[in-house]
Amino acid sequence: MLNQTRAHRGIARESQFQGPGIRVVAGAEPDGYTLLLSNLGSLTITPSIYSTLDYDPIRSFAPIAILTASPMVLVVNPAVPASSMQELVAYAKANPGKINFASPGVGTQPHILGELFKSTAGIDMLHVPYRGAAAAITGLLAGQVQVYFETTTVLLAHIEAGTMRPLAVLSAARFPLLAAIPTSAESGYPTLKATLWSGMLAPAGTPRGVLEKLNAAINEGLRSADMQMTLKRLGAEARGGTSQEFAAFLASEVQRWAAIIAATRIKPE
């Protein structure tokens, strides 16, 4: 539990857009006792969709380390007559307006990827926003929607069970646990690349020595065999690295997703 007093502070975990945790950390004392565990959404997507945020992804935080990353994967309901991205595009063009793609909500990474796929491939798909990933998956399994972008950590069990068909992984290289599935670049869509990453951050102004100490501890934990094995089973990988590398990566991600959101013209509900 997060408390802003010096007697008891900890880690704010940010899992939803504009949640209170990220604002608490942005305004906390920069002494290394209040940290933020966040994923891509709140730091790189939300700032480009909502214009009235009370935090800045770059100026409000001091990056410590990237923790994990898992590739996004494009899947379809098994009833869809497509075994590749090329076949899906051909089917969509032959059946305009008849394909629905799911997302956990407007402005989420799966929503943005669906819109990017539409514009890149020149196809017509209807966006169906659900309330969370679980509901979106249920809709896909039931055939209410035909297409979904989500992380391997969420979809791997369904893919292995054969209840949904993977067409491409959106990482730079093939994913070891789905080695037979081509990347989006191999499928002819090199700009359609995405991973879901998480990282640890501190309030801006946290002393460099504190950041380096935290970074060293995080990297040590990520290098452990148990941690790497656990993440591998979940369909993710340990990242780590220096705080400077995370800062540069975060800045590039903010710019990249801002450009994608501008191009797809996604607006808040």
mmCIF file with all atom_site columns, N, CA and C in Angstrom, residues 69-119:
data_model
loop_
_atom_site.group_PDB
_atom_site.id
_atom_site.type_symbol
_atom_site.label_atom_id
_atom_site.label_alt_id
_atom_site.label_comp_id
_atom_site.label_asym_id
_atom_site.label_entity_id
_atom_site.label_seq_id
_atom_site.pdbx_PDB_ins_code
_atom_site.Cartn_x
_atom_site.Cartn_y
_atom_site.Cartn_z
_atom_site.occupancy
_atom_site.B_iso_or_equiv
_atom_site.pdbx_formal_charge
_atom_site.auth_seq_id
_atom_site.auth_comp_id
_atom_site.auth_asym_id
_atom_site.auth_atom_id
_atom_site.pdbx_PDB_model_num
ATOM 1   N N  . ALA A 1 69  ? 9.983   -6.996  -21.177 1.00 0.00 ? 69  ALA A N  1
ATOM 2   C CA . ALA A 1 69  ? 9.352   -6.701  -22.463 1.00 0.00 ? 69  ALA A CA 1
ATOM 3   C C  . ALA A 1 69  ? 8.751   -7.983  -23.011 1.00 0.00 ? 69  ALA A C  1
ATOM 4   N N  . SER A 1 70  ? 7.598   -7.856  -23.623 1.00 0.00 ? 70  SER A N  1
ATOM 5   C CA . SER A 1 70  ? 6.974   -8.993  -24.292 1.00 0.00 ? 70  SER A CA 1
ATOM 6   C C  . SER A 1 70  ? 6.389   -8.513  -25.612 1.00 0.00 ? 70  SER A C  1
ATOM 7   N N  . PRO A 1 71  ? 6.583   -9.274  -26.670 1.00 0.00 ? 71  PRO A N  1
ATOM 8   C CA . PRO A 1 71  ? 6.107   -8.815  -27.977 1.00 0.00 ? 71  PRO A CA 1
ATOM 9   C C  . PRO A 1 71  ? 4.592   -8.857  -28.084 1.00 0.00 ? 71  PRO A C  1
ATOM 10  N N  . MET A 1 72  ? 4.068   -7.956  -28.871 1.00 0.00 ? 72  MET A N  1
ATOM 11  C CA . MET A 1 72  ? 2.664   -8.033  -29.238 1.00 0.00 ? 72  MET A CA 1
ATOM 12  C C  . MET A 1 72  ? 2.532   -9.064  -30.349 1.00 0.00 ? 72  MET A C  1
ATOM 13  N N  . VAL A 1 73  ? 1.373   -9.693  -30.411 1.00 0.00 ? 73  VAL A N  1
ATOM 14  C CA . VAL A 1 73  ? 1.126   -10.700 -31.434 1.00 0.00 ? 73  VAL A CA 1
ATOM 15  C C  . VAL A 1 73  ? -0.258  -10.473 -32.033 1.00 0.00 ? 73  VAL A C  1
ATOM 16  N N  . LEU A 1 74  ? -0.357  -10.661 -33.330 1.00 0.00 ? 74  LEU A N  1
ATOM 17  C CA . LEU A 1 74  ? -1.628  -10.552 -34.039 1.00 0.00 ? 74  LEU A CA 1
ATOM 18  C C  . LEU A 1 74  ? -2.258  -11.936 -34.107 1.00 0.00 ? 74  LEU A C  1
ATOM 19  N N  . VAL A 1 75  ? -3.476  -12.053 -33.570 1.00 0.00 ? 75  VAL A N  1
ATOM 20  C CA . VAL A 1 75  ? -4.185  -13.330 -33.599 1.00 0.00 ? 75  VAL A CA 1
ATOM 21  C C  . VAL A 1 75  ? -5.564  -13.140 -34.217 1.00 0.00 ? 75  VAL A C  1
ATOM 22  N N  . VAL A 1 76  ? -6.111  -14.245 -34.700 1.00 0.00 ? 76  VAL A N  1
ATOM 23  C CA . VAL A 1 76  ? -7.464  -14.228 -35.247 1.00 0.00 ? 76  VAL A CA 1
ATOM 24  C C  . VAL A 1 76  ? -8.245  -15.399 -34.664 1.00 0.00 ? 76  VAL A C  1
ATOM 25  N N  . ASN A 1 77  ? -9.553  -15.284 -34.697 1.00 0.00 ? 77  ASN A N  1
ATOM 26  C CA . ASN A 1 77  ? -10.416 -16.409 -34.357 1.00 0.00 ? 77  ASN A CA 1
ATOM 27  C C  . ASN A 1 77  ? -10.178 -17.518 -35.384 1.00 0.00 ? 77  ASN A C  1
ATOM 28  N N  . PRO A 1 78  ? -10.126 -18.780 -34.958 1.00 0.00 ? 78  PRO A N  1
ATOM 29  C CA . PRO A 1 78  ? -9.836  -19.871 -35.900 1.00 0.00 ? 78  PRO A CA 1
ATOM 30  C C  . PRO A 1 78  ? -10.791 -19.971 -37.083 1.00 0.00 ? 78  PRO A C  1
ATOM 31  N N  . ALA A 1 79  ? -11.969 -19.361 -36.973 1.00 0.00 ? 79  ALA A N  1
ATOM 32  C CA . ALA A 1 79  ? -12.921 -19.416 -38.078 1.00 0.00 ? 79  ALA A CA 1
ATOM 33  C C  . ALA A 1 79  ? -12.520 -18.509 -39.233 1.00 0.00 ? 79  ALA A C  1
ATOM 34  N N  . VAL A 1 80  ? -11.606 -17.570 -38.986 1.00 0.00 ? 80  VAL A N  1
ATOM 35  C CA . VAL A 1 80  ? -11.166 -16.660 -40.048 1.00 0.00 ? 80  VAL A CA 1
ATOM 36  C C  . VAL A 1 80  ? -10.289 -17.444 -41.028 1.00 0.00 ? 80  VAL A C  1
ATOM 37  N N  . PRO A 1 81  ? -10.598 -17.405 -42.304 1.00 0.00 ? 81  PRO A N  1
ATOM 38  C CA . PRO A 1 81  ? -9.838  -18.188 -43.287 1.00 0.00 ? 81  PRO A CA 1
ATOM 39  C C  . PRO A 1 81  ? -8.526  -17.506 -43.672 1.00 0.00 ? 81  PRO A C  1
ATOM 40  N N  . ALA A 1 82  ? -7.628  -17.394 -42.708 1.00 0.00 ? 82  ALA A N  1
ATOM 41  C CA . ALA A 1 82  ? -6.341  -16.748 -42.956 1.00 0.00 ? 82  ALA A CA 1
ATOM 42  C C  . ALA A 1 82  ? -5.297  -17.360 -42.042 1.00 0.00 ? 82  ALA A C  1
ATOM 43  N N  . SER A 1 83  ? -4.143  -17.680 -42.623 1.00 0.00 ? 83  SER A N  1
ATOM 44  C CA . SER A 1 83  ? -3.036  -18.234 -41.851 1.00 0.00 ? 83  SER A CA 1
ATOM 45  C C  . SER A 1 83  ? -1.804  -17.336 -41.891 1.00 0.00 ? 83  SER A C  1
ATOM 46  N N  . SER A 1 84  ? -1.963  -16.146 -42.457 1.00 0.00 ? 84  SER A N  1
ATOM 47  C CA . SER A 1 84  ? -0.867  -15.181 -42.532 1.00 0.00 ? 84  SER A CA 1
ATOM 48  C C  . SER A 1 84  ? -1.455  -13.780 -42.596 1.00 0.00 ? 84  SER A C  1
ATOM 49  N N  . MET A 1 85  ? -0.603  -12.792 -42.383 1.00 0.00 ? 85  MET A N  1
ATOM 50  C CA . MET A 1 85  ? -1.077  -11.414 -42.495 1.00 0.00 ? 85  MET A CA 1
ATOM 51  C C  . MET A 1 85  ? -1.532  -11.117 -43.921 1.00 0.00 ? 85  MET A C  1
ATOM 52  N N  . GLN A 1 86  ? -0.809  -11.638 -44.890 1.00 0.00 ? 86  GLN A N  1
ATOM 53  C CA . GLN A 1 86  ? -1.184  -11.398 -46.286 1.00 0.00 ? 86  GLN A CA 1
ATOM 54  C C  . GLN A 1 86  ? -2.568  -11.970 -46.591 1.00 0.00 ? 86  GLN A C  1
ATOM 55  N N  . GLU A 1 87  ? -2.839  -13.169 -46.083 1.00 0.00 ? 87  GLU A N  1
ATOM 56  C CA . GLU A 1 87  ? -4.154  -13.775 -46.303 1.00 0.00 ? 87  GLU A CA 1
ATOM 57  C C  . GLU A 1 87  ? -5.251  -13.020 -45.571 1.00 0.00 ? 87  GLU A C  1
ATOM 58  N N  . LEU A 1 88  ? -4.930  -12.493 -44.375 1.00 0.00 ? 88  LEU A N  1
ATOM 59  C CA . LEU A 1 88  ? -5.918  -11.711 -43.637 1.00 0.00 ? 88  LEU A CA 1
ATOM 60  C C  . LEU A 1 88  ? -6.251  -10.428 -44.386 1.00 0.00 ? 88  LEU A C  1
ATOM 61  N N  . VAL A 1 89  ? -5.236  -9.772  -44.918 1.00 0.00 ? 89  VAL A N  1
ATOM 62  C CA . VAL A 1 89  ? -5.461  -8.538  -45.681 1.00 0.00 ? 89  VAL A CA 1
ATOM 63  C C  . VAL A 1 89  ? -6.305  -8.828  -46.916 1.00 0.00 ? 89  VAL A C  1
ATOM 64  N N  . ALA A 1 90  ? -5.993  -9.915  -47.615 1.00 0.00 ? 90  ALA A N  1
ATOM 65  C CA . ALA A 1 90  ? -6.764  -10.271 -48.805 1.00 0.00 ? 90  ALA A CA 1
ATOM 66  C C  . ALA A 1 90  ? -8.218  -10.569 -48.442 1.00 0.00 ? 90  ALA A C  1
ATOM 67  N N  . TYR A 1 91  ? -8.415  -11.270 -47.334 1.00 0.00 ? 91  TYR A N  1
ATOM 68  C CA . TYR A 1 91  ? -9.778  -11.587 -46.890 1.00 0.00 ? 91  TYR A CA 1
ATOM 69  C C  . TYR A 1 91  ? -10.530 -10.314 -46.499 1.00 0.00 ? 91  TYR A C  1
ATOM 70  N N  . ALA A 1 92  ? -9.834  -9.400  -45.797 1.00 0.00 ? 92  ALA A N  1
ATOM 71  C CA . ALA A 1 92  ? -10.474 -8.145  -45.384 1.00 0.00 ? 92  ALA A CA 1
ATOM 72  C C  . ALA A 1 92  ? -10.862 -7.302  -46.595 1.00 0.00 ? 92  ALA A C  1
ATOM 73  N N  . LYS A 1 93  ? -10.007 -7.281  -47.600 1.00 0.00 ? 93  LYS A N  1
ATOM 74  C CA . LYS A 1 93  ? -10.322 -6.499  -48.805 1.00 0.00 ? 93  LYS A CA 1
ATOM 75  C C  . LYS A 1 93  ? -11.467 -7.118  -49.592 1.00 0.00 ? 93  LYS A C  1
ATOM 76  N N  . ALA A 1 94  ? -11.586 -8.427  -49.520 1.00 0.00 ? 94  ALA A N  1
ATOM 77  C CA . ALA A 1 94  ? -12.689 -9.095  -50.211 1.00 0.00 ? 94  ALA A CA 1
ATOM 78  C C  . ALA A 1 94  ? -13.995 -9.010  -49.429 1.00 0.00 ? 94  ALA A C  1
ATOM 79  N N  . ASN A 1 95  ? -13.887 -8.659  -48.137 1.00 0.00 ? 95  ASN A N  1
ATOM 80  C CA . ASN A 1 95  ? -15.072 -8.572  -47.272 1.00 0.00 ? 95  ASN A CA 1
ATOM 81  C C  . ASN A 1 95  ? -15.036 -7.266  -46.479 1.00 0.00 ? 95  ASN A C  1
ATOM 82  N N  . PRO A 1 96  ? -15.111 -6.129  -47.155 1.00 0.00 ? 96  PRO A N  1
ATOM 83  C CA . PRO A 1 96  ? -14.979 -4.837  -46.465 1.00 0.00 ? 96  PRO A CA 1
ATOM 84  C C  . PRO A 1 96  ? -16.069 -4.623  -45.415 1.00 0.00 ? 96  PRO A C  1
ATOM 85  N N  . GLY A 1 97  ? -15.643 -4.202  -44.237 1.00 0.00 ? 97  GLY A N  1
ATOM 86  C CA . GLY A 1 97  ? -16.581 -3.893  -43.175 1.00 0.00 ? 97  GLY A CA 1
ATOM 87  C C  . GLY A 1 97  ? -17.108 -5.093  -42.420 1.00 0.00 ? 97  GLY A C  1
ATOM 88  N N  . LYS A 1 98  ? -16.658 -6.299  -42.788 1.00 0.00 ? 98  LYS A N  1
ATOM 89  C CA . LYS A 1 98  ? -17.175 -7.497  -42.136 1.00 0.00 ? 98  LYS A CA 1
ATOM 90  C C  . LYS A 1 98  ? -16.242 -8.043  -41.054 1.00 0.00 ? 98  LYS A C  1
ATOM 91  N N  . ILE A 1 99  ? -15.099 -7.412  -40.872 1.00 0.00 ? 99  ILE A N  1
ATOM 92  C CA . ILE A 1 99  ? -14.145 -7.871  -39.864 1.00 0.00 ? 99  ILE A CA 1
ATOM 93  C C  . ILE A 1 99  ? -14.116 -6.873  -38.711 1.00 0.00 ? 99  ILE A C  1
ATOM 94  N N  . ASN A 1 100 ? -14.233 -7.387  -37.508 1.00 0.00 ? 100 ASN A N  1
ATOM 95  C CA . ASN A 1 100 ? -14.149 -6.571  -36.298 1.00 0.00 ? 100 ASN A CA 1
ATOM 96  C C  . ASN A 1 100 ? -12.840 -6.873  -35.577 1.00 0.00 ? 100 ASN A C  1
ATOM 97  N N  . PHE A 1 101 ? -12.198 -5.820  -35.064 1.00 0.00 ? 101 PHE A N  1
ATOM 98  C CA . PHE A 1 101 ? -11.025 -6.067  -34.237 1.00 0.00 ? 101 PHE A CA 1
ATOM 99  C C  . PHE A 1 101 ? -11.276 -5.552  -32.830 1.00 0.00 ? 101 PHE A C  1
ATOM 100 N N  . ALA A 1 102 ? -10.806 -6.307  -31.845 1.00 0.00 ? 102 ALA A N  1
ATOM 101 C CA . ALA A 1 102 ? -11.064 -5.990  -30.446 1.00 0.00 ? 102 ALA A CA 1
ATOM 102 C C  . ALA A 1 102 ? -9.941  -5.149  -29.859 1.00 0.00 ? 102 ALA A C  1
ATOM 103 N N  . SER A 1 103 ? -10.276 -4.491  -28.761 1.00 0.00 ? 103 SER A N  1
ATOM 104 C CA . SER A 1 103 ? -9.264  -3.827  -27.930 1.00 0.00 ? 103 SER A CA 1
ATOM 105 C C  . SER A 1 103 ? -9.786  -3.800  -26.496 1.00 0.00 ? 103 SER A C  1
ATOM 106 N N  . PRO A 1 104 ? -8.887  -3.599  -25.525 1.00 0.00 ? 104 PRO A N  1
ATOM 107 C CA . PRO A 1 104 ? -9.333  -3.472  -24.131 1.00 0.00 ? 104 PRO A CA 1
ATOM 108 C C  . PRO A 1 104 ? -9.929  -2.107  -23.831 1.00 0.00 ? 104 PRO A C  1
ATOM 109 N N  . GLY A 1 105 ? -10.010 -1.227  -24.833 1.00 0.00 ? 105 GLY A N  1
ATOM 110 C CA . GLY A 1 105 ? -10.575 0.100   -24.639 1.00 0.00 ? 105 GLY A CA 1
ATOM 111 C C  . GLY A 1 105 ? -9.967  1.096   -25.600 1.00 0.00 ? 105 GLY A C  1
ATOM 112 N N  . VAL A 1 106 ? -10.647 2.214   -25.768 1.00 0.00 ? 106 VAL A N  1
ATOM 113 C CA . VAL A 1 106 ? -10.164 3.273   -26.660 1.00 0.00 ? 106 VAL A CA 1
ATOM 114 C C  . VAL A 1 106 ? -8.834  3.823   -26.142 1.00 0.00 ? 106 VAL A C  1
ATOM 115 N N  . GLY A 1 107 ? -7.867  3.961   -27.039 1.00 0.00 ? 107 GLY A N  1
ATOM 116 C CA . GLY A 1 107 ? -6.585  4.528   -26.678 1.00 0.00 ? 107 GLY A CA 1
ATOM 117 C C  . GLY A 1 107 ? -5.585  3.546   -26.102 1.00 0.00 ? 107 GLY A C  1
ATOM 118 N N  . THR A 1 108 ? -5.949  2.268   -26.027 1.00 0.00 ? 108 THR A N  1
ATOM 119 C CA . THR A 1 108 ? -5.003  1.257   -25.558 1.00 0.00 ? 108 THR A CA 1
ATOM 120 C C  . THR A 1 108 ? -4.070  0.870   -26.703 1.00 0.00 ? 108 THR A C  1
ATOM 121 N N  . GLN A 1 109 ? -2.971  0.224   -26.357 1.00 0.00 ? 109 GLN A N  1
ATOM 122 C CA . GLN A 1 109 ? -2.022  -0.190  -27.386 1.00 0.00 ? 109 GLN A CA 1
ATOM 123 C C  . GLN A 1 109 ? -2.660  -1.095  -28.440 1.00 0.00 ? 109 GLN A C  1
ATOM 124 N N  . PRO A 1 110 ? -3.481  -2.094  -28.064 1.00 0.00 ? 110 PRO A N  1
ATOM 125 C CA . PRO A 1 110 ? -4.132  -2.909  -29.095 1.00 0.00 ? 110 PRO A CA 1
ATOM 126 C C  . PRO A 1 110 ? -5.032  -2.095  -30.030 1.00 0.00 ? 110 PRO A C  1
ATOM 127 N N  . HIS A 1 111 ? -5.720  -1.089  -29.486 1.00 0.00 ? 111 HIS A N  1
ATOM 128 C CA . HIS A 1 111 ? -6.544  -0.224  -30.332 1.00 0.00 ? 111 HIS A CA 1
ATOM 129 C C  . HIS A 1 111 ? -5.682  0.516   -31.348 1.00 0.00 ? 111 HIS A C  1
ATOM 130 N N  . ILE A 1 112 ? -4.585  1.097   -30.875 1.00 0.00 ? 112 ILE A N  1
ATOM 131 C CA . ILE A 1 112 ? -3.706  1.857   -31.755 1.00 0.00 ? 112 ILE A CA 1
ATOM 132 C C  . ILE A 1 112 ? -3.114  0.958   -32.836 1.00 0.00 ? 112 ILE A C  1
ATOM 133 N N  . LEU A 1 113 ? -2.706  -0.247  -32.451 1.00 0.00 ? 113 LEU A N  1
ATOM 134 C CA . LEU A 1 113 ? -2.135  -1.171  -33.430 1.00 0.00 ? 113 LEU A CA 1
ATOM 135 C C  . LEU A 1 113 ? -3.171  -1.593  -34.472 1.00 0.00 ? 113 LEU A C  1
ATOM 136 N N  . GLY A 1 114 ? -4.404  -1.775  -34.049 1.00 0.00 ? 114 GLY A N  1
ATOM 137 C CA . GLY A 1 114 ? -5.455  -2.114  -34.997 1.00 0.00 ? 114 GLY A CA 1
ATOM 138 C C  . GLY A 1 114 ? -5.684  -1.008  -36.017 1.00 0.00 ? 114 GLY A C  1
ATOM 139 N N  . GLU A 1 115 ? -5.693  0.236   -35.535 1.00 0.00 ? 115 GLU A N  1
ATOM 140 C CA . GLU A 1 115 ? -5.880  1.366   -36.442 1.00 0.00 ? 115 GLU A CA 1
ATOM 141 C C  . GLU A 1 115 ? -4.678  1.523   -37.369 1.00 0.00 ? 115 GLU A C  1
ATOM 142 N N  . LEU A 1 116 ? -3.478  1.288   -36.830 1.00 0.00 ? 116 LEU A N  1
ATOM 143 C CA . LEU A 1 116 ? -2.274  1.368   -37.658 1.00 0.00 ? 116 LEU A CA 1
ATOM 144 C C  . LEU A 1 116 ? -2.283  0.282   -38.733 1.00 0.00 ? 116 LEU A C  1
ATOM 145 N N  . PHE A 1 117 ? -2.710  -0.905  -38.364 1.00 0.00 ? 117 PHE A N  1
ATOM 146 C CA . PHE A 1 117 ? -2.812  -1.998  -39.336 1.00 0.00 ? 117 PHE A CA 1
ATOM 147 C C  . PHE A 1 117 ? -3.806  -1.652  -40.437 1.00 0.00 ? 117 PHE A C  1
ATOM 148 N N  . LYS A 1 118 ? -4.953  -1.093  -40.057 1.00 0.00 ? 118 LYS A N  1
ATOM 149 C CA . LYS A 1 118 ? -5.958  -0.687  -41.037 1.00 0.00 ? 118 LYS A CA 1
ATOM 150 C C  . LYS A 1 118 ? -5.381  0.284   -42.058 1.00 0.00 ? 118 LYS A C  1
ATOM 151 N N  . SER A 1 119 ? -4.728  1.323   -41.557 1.00 0.00 ? 119 SER A N  1
ATOM 152 C CA . SER A 1 119 ? -4.218  2.359   -42.455 1.00 0.00 ? 119 SER A CA 1
ATOM 153 C C  . SER A 1 119 ? -3.038  1.856   -43.291 1.00 0.00 ? 119 SER A C  1
#
